[in-house]
Short mmCIF file of N, CA, C and O and ligand atoms in Angstrom, two decimals:
data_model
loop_
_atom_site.label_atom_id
_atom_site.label_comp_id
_atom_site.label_asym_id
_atom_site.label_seq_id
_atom_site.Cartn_x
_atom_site.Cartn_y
_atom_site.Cartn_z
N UNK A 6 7.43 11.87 -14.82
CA UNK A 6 6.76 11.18 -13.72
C UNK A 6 5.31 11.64 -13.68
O UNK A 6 5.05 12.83 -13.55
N UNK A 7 4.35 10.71 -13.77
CA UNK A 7 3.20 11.30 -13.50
C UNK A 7 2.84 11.45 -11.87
O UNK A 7 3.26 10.79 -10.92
N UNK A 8 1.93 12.54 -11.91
CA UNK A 8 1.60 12.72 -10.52
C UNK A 8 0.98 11.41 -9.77
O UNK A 8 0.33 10.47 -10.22
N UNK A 9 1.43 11.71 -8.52
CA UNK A 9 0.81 10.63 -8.01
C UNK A 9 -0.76 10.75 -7.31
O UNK A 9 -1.44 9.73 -7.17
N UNK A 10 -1.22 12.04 -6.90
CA UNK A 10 -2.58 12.35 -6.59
C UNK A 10 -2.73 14.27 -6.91
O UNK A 10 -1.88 15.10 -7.25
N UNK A 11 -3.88 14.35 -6.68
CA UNK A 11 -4.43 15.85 -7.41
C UNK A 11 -3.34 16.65 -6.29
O UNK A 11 -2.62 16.38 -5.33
N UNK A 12 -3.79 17.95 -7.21
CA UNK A 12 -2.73 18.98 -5.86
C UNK A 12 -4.09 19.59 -4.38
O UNK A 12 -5.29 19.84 -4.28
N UNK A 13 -3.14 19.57 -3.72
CA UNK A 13 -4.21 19.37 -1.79
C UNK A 13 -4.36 21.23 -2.29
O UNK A 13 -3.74 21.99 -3.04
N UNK A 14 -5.28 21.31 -1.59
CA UNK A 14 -5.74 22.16 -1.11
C UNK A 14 -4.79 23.35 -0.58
O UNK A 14 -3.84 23.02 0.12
N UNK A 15 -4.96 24.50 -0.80
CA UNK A 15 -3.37 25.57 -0.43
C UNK A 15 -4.29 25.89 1.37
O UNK A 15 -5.12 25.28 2.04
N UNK A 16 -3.54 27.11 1.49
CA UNK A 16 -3.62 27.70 3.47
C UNK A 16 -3.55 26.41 4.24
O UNK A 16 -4.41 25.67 4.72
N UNK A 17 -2.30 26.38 4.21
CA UNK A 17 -1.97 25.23 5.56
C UNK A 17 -1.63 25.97 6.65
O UNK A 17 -1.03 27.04 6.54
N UNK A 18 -2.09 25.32 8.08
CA UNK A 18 -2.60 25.88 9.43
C UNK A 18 -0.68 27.12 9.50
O UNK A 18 0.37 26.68 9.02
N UNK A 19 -0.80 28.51 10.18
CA UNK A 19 0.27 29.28 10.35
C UNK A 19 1.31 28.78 11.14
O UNK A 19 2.28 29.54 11.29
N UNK A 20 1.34 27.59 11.71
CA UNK A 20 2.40 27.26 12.27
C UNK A 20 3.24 26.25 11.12
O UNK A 20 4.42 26.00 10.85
N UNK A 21 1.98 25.87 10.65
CA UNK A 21 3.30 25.02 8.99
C UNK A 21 4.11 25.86 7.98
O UNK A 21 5.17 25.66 7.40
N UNK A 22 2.95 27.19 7.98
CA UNK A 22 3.80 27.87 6.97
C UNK A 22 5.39 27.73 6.99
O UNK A 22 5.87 27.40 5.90
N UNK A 23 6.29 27.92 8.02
CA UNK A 23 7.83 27.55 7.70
C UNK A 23 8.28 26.51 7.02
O UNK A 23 9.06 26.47 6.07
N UNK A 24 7.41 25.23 7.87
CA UNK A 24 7.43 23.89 6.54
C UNK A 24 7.55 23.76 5.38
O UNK A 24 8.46 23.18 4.79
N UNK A 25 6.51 24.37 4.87
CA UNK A 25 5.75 24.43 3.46
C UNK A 25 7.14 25.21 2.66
O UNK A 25 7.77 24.66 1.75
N UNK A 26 7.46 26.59 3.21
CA UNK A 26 8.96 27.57 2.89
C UNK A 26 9.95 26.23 2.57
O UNK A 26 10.28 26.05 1.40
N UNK A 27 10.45 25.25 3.68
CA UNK A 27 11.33 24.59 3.78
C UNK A 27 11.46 23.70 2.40
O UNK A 27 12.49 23.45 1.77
N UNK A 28 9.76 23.18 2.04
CA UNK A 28 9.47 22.60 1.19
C UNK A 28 10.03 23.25 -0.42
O UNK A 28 10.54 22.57 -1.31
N UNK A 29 9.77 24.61 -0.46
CA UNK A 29 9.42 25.05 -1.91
C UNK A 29 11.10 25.19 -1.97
O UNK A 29 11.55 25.39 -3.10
N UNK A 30 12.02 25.12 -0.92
CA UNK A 30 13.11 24.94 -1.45
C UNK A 30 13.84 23.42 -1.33
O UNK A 30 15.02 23.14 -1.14
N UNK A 31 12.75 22.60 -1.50
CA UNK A 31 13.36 21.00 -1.35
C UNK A 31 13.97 20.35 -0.78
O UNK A 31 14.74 19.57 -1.35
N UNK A 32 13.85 20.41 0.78
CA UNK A 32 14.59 20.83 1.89
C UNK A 32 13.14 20.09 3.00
O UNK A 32 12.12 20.72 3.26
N UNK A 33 13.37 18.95 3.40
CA UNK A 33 12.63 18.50 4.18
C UNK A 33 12.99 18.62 5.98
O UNK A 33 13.78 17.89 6.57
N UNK A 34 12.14 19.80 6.64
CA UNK A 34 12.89 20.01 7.89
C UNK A 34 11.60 19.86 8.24
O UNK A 34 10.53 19.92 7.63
N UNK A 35 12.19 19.43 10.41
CA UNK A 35 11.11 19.21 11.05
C UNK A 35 11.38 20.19 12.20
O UNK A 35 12.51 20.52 12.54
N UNK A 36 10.48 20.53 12.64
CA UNK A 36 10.65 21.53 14.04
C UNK A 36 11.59 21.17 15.34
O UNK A 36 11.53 20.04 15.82
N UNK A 37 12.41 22.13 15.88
CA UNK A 37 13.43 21.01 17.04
C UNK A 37 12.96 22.05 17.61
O UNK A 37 12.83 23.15 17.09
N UNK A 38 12.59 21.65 19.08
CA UNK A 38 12.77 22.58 20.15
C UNK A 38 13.97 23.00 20.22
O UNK A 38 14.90 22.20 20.17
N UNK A 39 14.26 24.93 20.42
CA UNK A 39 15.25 25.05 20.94
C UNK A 39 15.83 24.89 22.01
O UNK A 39 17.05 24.93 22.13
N UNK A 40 14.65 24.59 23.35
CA UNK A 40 15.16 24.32 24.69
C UNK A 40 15.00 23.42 25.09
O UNK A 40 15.01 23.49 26.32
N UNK A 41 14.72 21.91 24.54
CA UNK A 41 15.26 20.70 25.22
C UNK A 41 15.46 20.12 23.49
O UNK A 41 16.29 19.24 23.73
N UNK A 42 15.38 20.09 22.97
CA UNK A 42 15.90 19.41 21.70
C UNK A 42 15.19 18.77 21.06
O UNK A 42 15.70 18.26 20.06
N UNK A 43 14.28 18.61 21.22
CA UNK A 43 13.20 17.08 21.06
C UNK A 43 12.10 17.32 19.59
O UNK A 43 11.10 17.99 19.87
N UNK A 44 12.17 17.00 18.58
CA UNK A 44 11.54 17.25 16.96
C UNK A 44 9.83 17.25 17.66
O UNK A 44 9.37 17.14 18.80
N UNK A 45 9.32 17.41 16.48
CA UNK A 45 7.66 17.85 16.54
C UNK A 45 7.26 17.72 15.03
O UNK A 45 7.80 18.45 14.20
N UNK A 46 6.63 17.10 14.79
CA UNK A 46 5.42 17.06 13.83
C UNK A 46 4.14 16.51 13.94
O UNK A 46 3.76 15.42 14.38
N UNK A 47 3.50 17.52 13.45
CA UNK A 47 2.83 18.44 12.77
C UNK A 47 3.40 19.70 13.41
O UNK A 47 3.57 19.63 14.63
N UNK A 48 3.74 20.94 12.73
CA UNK A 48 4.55 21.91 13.14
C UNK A 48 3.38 22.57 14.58
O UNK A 48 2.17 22.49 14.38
N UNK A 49 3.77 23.02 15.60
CA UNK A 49 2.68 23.43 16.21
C UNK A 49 3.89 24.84 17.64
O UNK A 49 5.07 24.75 17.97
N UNK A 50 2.83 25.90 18.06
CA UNK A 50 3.08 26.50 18.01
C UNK A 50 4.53 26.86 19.56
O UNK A 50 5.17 27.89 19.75
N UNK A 51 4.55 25.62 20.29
CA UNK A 51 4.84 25.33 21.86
C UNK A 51 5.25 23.76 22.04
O UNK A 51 4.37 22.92 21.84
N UNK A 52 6.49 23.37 22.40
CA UNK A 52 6.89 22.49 22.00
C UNK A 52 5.69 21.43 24.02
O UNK A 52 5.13 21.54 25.11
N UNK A 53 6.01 20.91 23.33
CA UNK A 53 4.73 19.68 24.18
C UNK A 53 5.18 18.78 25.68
O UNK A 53 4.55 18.07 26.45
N UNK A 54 6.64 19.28 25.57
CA UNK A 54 7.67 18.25 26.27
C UNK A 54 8.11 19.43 27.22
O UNK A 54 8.44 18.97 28.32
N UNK A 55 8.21 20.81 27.15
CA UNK A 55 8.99 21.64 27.78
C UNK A 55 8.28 22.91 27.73
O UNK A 55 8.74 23.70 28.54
N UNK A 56 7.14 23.43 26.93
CA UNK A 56 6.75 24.14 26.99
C UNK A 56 7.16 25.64 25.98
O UNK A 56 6.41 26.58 25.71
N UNK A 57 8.35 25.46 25.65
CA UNK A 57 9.14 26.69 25.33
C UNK A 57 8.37 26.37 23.76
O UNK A 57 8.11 25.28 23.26
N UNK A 58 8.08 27.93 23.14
CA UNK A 58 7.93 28.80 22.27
C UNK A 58 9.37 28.95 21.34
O UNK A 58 9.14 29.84 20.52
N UNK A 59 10.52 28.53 21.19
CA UNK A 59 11.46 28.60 20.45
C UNK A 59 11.69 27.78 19.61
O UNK A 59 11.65 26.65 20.10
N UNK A 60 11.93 27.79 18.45
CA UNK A 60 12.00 26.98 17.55
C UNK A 60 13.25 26.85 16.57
O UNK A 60 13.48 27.99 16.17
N UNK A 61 13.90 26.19 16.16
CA UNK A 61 14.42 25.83 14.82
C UNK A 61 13.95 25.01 13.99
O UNK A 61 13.03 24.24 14.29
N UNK A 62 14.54 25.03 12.73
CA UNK A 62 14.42 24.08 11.69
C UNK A 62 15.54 22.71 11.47
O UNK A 62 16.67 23.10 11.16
N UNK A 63 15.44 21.73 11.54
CA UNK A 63 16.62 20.87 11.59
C UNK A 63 16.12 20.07 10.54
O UNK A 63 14.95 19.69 10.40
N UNK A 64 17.39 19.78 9.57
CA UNK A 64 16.81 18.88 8.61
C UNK A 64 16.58 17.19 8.53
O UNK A 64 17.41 16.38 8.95
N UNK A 65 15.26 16.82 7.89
CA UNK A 65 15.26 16.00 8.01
C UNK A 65 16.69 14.46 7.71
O UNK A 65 17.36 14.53 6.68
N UNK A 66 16.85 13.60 8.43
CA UNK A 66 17.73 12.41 8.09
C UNK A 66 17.29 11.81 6.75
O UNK A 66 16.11 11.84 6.41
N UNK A 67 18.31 11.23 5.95
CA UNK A 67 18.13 10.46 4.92
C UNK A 67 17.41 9.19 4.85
O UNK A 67 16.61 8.83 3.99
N UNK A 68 17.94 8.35 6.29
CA UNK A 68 16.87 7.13 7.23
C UNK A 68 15.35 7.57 7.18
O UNK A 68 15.13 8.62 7.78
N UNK A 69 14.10 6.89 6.48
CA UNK A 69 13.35 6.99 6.48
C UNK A 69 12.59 6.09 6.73
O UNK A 69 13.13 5.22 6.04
N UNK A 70 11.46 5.44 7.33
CA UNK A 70 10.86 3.66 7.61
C UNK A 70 9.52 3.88 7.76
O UNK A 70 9.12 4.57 8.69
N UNK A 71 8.59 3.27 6.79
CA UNK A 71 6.93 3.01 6.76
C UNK A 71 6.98 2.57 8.12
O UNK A 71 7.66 1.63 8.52
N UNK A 72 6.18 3.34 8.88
CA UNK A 72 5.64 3.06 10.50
C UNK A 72 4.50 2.61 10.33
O UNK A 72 4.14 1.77 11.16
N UNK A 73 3.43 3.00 9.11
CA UNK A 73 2.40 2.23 8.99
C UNK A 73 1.47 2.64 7.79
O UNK A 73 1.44 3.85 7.61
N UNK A 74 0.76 1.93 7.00
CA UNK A 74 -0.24 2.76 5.98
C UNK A 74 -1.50 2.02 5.81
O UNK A 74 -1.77 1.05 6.52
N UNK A 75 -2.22 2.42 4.93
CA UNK A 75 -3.49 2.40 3.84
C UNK A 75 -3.52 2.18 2.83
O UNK A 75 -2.41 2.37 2.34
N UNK A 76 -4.49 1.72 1.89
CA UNK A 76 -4.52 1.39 0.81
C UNK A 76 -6.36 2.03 0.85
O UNK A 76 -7.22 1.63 1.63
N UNK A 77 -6.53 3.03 -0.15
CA UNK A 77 -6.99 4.09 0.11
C UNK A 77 -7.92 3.16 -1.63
O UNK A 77 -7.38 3.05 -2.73
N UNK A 78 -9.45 2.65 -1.22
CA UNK A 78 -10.32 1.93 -2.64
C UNK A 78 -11.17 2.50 -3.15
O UNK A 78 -11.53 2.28 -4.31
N UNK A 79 -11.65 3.33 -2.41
CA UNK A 79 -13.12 4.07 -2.61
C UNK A 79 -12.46 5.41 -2.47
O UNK A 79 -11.88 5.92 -1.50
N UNK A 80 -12.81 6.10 -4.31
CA UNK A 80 -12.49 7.37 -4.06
C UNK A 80 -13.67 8.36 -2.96
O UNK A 80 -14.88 8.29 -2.80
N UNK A 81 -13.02 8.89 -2.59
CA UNK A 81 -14.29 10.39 -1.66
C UNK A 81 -14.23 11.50 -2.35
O UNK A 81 -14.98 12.41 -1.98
N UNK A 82 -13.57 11.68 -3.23
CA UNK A 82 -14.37 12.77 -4.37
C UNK A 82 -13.95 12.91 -5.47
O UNK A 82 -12.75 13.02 -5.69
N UNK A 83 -15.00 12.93 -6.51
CA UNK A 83 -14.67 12.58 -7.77
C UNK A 83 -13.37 13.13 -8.67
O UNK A 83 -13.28 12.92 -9.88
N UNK A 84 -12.46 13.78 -7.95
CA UNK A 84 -10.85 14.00 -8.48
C UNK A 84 -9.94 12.69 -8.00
O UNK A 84 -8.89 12.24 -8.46
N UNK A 85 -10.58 12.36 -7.13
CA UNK A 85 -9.85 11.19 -6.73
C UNK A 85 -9.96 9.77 -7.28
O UNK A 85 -9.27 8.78 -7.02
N UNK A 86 -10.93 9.89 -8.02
CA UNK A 86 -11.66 8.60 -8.62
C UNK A 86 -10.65 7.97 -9.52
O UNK A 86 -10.74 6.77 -9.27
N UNK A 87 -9.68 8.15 -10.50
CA UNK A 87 -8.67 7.97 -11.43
C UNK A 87 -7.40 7.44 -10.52
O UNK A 87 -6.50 6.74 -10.97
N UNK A 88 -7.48 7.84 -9.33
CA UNK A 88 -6.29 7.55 -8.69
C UNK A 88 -6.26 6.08 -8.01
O UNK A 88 -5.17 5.51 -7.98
N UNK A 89 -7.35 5.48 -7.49
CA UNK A 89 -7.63 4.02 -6.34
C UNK A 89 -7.02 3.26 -7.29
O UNK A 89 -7.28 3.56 -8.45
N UNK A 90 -6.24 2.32 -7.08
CA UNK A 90 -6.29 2.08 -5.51
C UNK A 90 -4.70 3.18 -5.22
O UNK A 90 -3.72 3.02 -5.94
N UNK A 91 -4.71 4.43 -3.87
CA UNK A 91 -3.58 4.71 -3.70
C UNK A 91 -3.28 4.51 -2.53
O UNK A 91 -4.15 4.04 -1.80
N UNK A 92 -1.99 4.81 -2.00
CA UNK A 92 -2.09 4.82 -0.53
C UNK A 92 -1.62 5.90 0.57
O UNK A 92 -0.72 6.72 0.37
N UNK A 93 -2.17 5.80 1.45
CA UNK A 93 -1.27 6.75 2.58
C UNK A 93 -0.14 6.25 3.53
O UNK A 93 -0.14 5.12 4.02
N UNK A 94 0.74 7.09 3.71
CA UNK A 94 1.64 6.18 4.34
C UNK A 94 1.95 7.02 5.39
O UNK A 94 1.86 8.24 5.19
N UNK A 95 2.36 6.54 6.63
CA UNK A 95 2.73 7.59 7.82
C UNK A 95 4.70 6.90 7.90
O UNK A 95 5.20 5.83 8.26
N UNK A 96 5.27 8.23 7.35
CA UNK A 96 6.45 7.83 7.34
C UNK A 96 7.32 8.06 8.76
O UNK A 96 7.33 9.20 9.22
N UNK A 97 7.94 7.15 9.34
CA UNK A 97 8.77 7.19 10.54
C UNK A 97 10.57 8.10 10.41
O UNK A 97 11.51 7.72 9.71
N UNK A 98 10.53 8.97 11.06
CA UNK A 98 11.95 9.32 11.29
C UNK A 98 12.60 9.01 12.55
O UNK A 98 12.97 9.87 13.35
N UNK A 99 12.74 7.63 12.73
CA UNK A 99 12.93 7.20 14.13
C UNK A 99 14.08 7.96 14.59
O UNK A 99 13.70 8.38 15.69
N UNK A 100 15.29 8.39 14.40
CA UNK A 100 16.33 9.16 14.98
C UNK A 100 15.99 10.53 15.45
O UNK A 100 16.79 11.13 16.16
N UNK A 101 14.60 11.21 15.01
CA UNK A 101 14.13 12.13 15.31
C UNK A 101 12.95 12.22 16.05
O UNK A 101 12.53 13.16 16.73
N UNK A 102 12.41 11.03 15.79
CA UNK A 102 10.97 10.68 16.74
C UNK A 102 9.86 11.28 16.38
O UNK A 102 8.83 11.39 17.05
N UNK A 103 10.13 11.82 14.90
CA UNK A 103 8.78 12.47 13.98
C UNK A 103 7.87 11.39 12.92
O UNK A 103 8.36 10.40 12.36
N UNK A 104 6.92 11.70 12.85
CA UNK A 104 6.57 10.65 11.46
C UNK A 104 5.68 12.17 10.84
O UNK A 104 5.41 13.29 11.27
N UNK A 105 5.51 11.53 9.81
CA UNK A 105 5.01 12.44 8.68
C UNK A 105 4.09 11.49 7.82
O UNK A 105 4.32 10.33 7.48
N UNK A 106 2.71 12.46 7.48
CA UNK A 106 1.70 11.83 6.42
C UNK A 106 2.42 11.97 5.20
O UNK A 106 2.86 13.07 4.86
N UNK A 107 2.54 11.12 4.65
CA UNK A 107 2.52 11.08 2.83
C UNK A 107 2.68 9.97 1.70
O UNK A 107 2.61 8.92 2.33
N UNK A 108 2.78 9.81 0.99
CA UNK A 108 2.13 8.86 -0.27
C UNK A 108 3.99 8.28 -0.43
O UNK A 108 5.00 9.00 -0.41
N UNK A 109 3.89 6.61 -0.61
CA UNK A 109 4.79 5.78 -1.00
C UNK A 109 4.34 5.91 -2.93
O UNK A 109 3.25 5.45 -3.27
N UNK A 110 5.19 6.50 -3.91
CA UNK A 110 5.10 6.20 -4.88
C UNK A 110 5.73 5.28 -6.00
O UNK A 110 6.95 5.21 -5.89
N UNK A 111 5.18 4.53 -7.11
CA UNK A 111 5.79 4.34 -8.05
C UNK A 111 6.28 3.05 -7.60
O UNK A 111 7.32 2.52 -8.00
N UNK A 112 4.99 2.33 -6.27
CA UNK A 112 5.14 0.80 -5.75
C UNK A 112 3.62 0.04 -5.64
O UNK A 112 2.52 0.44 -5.26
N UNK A 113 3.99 -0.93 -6.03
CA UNK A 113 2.25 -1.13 -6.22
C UNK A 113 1.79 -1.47 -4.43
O UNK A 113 2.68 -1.49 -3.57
N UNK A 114 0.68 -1.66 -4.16
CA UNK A 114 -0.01 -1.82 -2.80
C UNK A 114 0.58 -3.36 -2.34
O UNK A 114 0.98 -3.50 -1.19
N UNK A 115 0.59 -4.05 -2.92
CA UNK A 115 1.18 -5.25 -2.52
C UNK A 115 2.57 -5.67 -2.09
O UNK A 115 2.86 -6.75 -1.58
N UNK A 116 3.48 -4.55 -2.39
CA UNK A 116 4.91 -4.51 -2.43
C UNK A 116 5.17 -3.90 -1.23
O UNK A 116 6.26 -4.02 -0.67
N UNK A 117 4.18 -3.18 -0.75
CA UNK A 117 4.30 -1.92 0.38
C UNK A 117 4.35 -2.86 1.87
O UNK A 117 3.46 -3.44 2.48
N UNK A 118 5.53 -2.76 2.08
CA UNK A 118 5.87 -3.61 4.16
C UNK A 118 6.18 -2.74 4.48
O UNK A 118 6.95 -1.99 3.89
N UNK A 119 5.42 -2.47 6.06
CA UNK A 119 5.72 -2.06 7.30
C UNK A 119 7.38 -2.22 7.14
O UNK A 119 7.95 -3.08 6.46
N UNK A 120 8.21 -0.81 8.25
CA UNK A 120 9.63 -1.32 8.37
C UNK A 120 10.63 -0.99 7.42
O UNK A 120 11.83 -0.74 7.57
N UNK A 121 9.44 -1.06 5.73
CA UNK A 121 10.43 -1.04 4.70
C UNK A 121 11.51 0.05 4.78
O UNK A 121 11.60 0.40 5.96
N UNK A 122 12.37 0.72 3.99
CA UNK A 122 13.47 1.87 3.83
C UNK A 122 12.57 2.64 3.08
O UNK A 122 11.90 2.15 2.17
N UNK A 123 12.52 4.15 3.52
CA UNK A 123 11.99 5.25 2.09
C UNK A 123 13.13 5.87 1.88
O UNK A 123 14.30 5.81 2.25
N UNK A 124 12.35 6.60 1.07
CA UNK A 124 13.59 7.41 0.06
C UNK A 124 13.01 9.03 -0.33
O UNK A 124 12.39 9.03 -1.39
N UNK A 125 13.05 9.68 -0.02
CA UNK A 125 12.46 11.09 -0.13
C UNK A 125 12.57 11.46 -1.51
O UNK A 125 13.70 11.56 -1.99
N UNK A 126 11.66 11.66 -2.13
CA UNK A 126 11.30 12.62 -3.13
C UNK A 126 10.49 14.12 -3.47
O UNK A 126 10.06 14.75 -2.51
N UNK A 127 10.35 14.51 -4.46
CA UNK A 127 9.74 15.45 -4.65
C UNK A 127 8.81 15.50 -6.08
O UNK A 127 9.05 15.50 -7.29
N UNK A 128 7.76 15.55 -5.33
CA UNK A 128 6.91 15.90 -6.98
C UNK A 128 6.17 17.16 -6.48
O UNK A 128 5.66 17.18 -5.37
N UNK A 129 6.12 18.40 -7.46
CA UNK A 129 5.28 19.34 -7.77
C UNK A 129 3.59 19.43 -7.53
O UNK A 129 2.84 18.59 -8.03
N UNK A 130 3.20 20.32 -6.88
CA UNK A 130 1.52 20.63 -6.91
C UNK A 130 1.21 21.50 -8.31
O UNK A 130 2.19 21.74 -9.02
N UNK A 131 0.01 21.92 -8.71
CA UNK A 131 0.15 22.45 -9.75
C UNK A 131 0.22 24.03 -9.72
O UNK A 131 0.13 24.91 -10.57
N UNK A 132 0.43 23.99 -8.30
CA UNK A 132 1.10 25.79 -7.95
C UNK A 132 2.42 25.87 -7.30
O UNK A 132 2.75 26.64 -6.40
N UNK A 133 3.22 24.85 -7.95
CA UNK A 133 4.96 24.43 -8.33
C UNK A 133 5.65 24.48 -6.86
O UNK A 133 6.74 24.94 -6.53
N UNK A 134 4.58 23.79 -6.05
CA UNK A 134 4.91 23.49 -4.73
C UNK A 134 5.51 22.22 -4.83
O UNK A 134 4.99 21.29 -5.44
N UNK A 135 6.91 22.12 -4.06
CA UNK A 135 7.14 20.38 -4.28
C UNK A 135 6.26 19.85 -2.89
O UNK A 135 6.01 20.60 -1.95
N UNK A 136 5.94 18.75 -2.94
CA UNK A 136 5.55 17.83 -1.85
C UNK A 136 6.42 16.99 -1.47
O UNK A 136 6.78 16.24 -2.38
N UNK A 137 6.85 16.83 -0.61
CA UNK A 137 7.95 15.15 0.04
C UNK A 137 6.95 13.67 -0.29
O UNK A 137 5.88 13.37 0.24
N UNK A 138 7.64 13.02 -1.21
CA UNK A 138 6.93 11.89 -1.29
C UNK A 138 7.95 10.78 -1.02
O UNK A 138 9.00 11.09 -0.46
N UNK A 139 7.74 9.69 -1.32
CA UNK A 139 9.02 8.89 -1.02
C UNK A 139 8.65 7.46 -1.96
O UNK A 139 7.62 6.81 -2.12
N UNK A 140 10.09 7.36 -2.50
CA UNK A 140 9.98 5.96 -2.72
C UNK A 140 10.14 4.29 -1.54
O UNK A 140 10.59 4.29 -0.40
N UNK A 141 9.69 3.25 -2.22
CA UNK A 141 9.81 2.41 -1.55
C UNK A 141 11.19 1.62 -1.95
O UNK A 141 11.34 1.19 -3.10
N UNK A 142 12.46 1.40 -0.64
CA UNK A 142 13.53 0.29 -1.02
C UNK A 142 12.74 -0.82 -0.57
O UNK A 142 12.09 -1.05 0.45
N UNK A 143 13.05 -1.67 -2.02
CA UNK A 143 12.74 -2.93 -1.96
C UNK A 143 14.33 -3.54 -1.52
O UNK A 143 15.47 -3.21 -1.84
N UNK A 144 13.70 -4.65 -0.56
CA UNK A 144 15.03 -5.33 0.22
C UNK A 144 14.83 -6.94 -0.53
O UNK A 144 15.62 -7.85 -0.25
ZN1 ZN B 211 11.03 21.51 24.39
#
């Protein structure tokens, strides 16, 4: 599989670090409050709904749905230039009420609907980090 964009940048903010852990073992989890239940992403340090400081990891559902994206033409820096046209996609975990930034791969820009089904994958950074990417079900 070729990559689908360069590898990001490492030190992600200290409240992702567990994420990122969750990640390198291929294992897509999102933050649950422990005291009212309710998911969170972007990992952050106090849940927003209740206030409480407790946390678990709960794993992400297999149900995945494009909530919305980009089609990304003009590279912004010249590593990116080889890649346009790509896209960003903000993926929906509606049973959890999280969405997540990341790249629909291995579908061209025209194929890509709102709504569609994803499919979680994993491709490698080049410091053998996997990333969650996802394919697109075509219906
Ligand atoms: Zn809470």
């Amino acid at each position: 599989m070729t990559r689908y964009l360069p590898t990001p940048s490492p030190n992600p903010p200290m409240d992702a670090v567990p994420f990122w852990d969750w990640c390198r073992k291929r294992e897509l989890r999102f933050q649950q409050c422990a005291a009212c239940g309710r998911h969170r992403h972007p990992p952050a340090p106090v849940c927003r709904f209740c206030g409480s400081d407790q946390v678990k990891w709960d794993a992400a559902p297999e149900e995945a749905e494009l909530f919305s994206y980009t089609i990304v033409h003009n590279a912004v820096t010249k590593e990116l230039k080889s890649y346009v046209p790509y896209n960003i996609a903000v993926v929906g975990f509606p049973s959890l009420r999280v969405r997540l930034i990341s790249n629909i791969i291995d579908l061209s820009p025209e194929k890509i609907r709102i709504g569609m089904p994803l499919r979680l994958t994993w491709q490698e950074c080049d410091d053998g980090t996997p990333l969650p990417l996802f394919f697109g079900e075509m219906s």
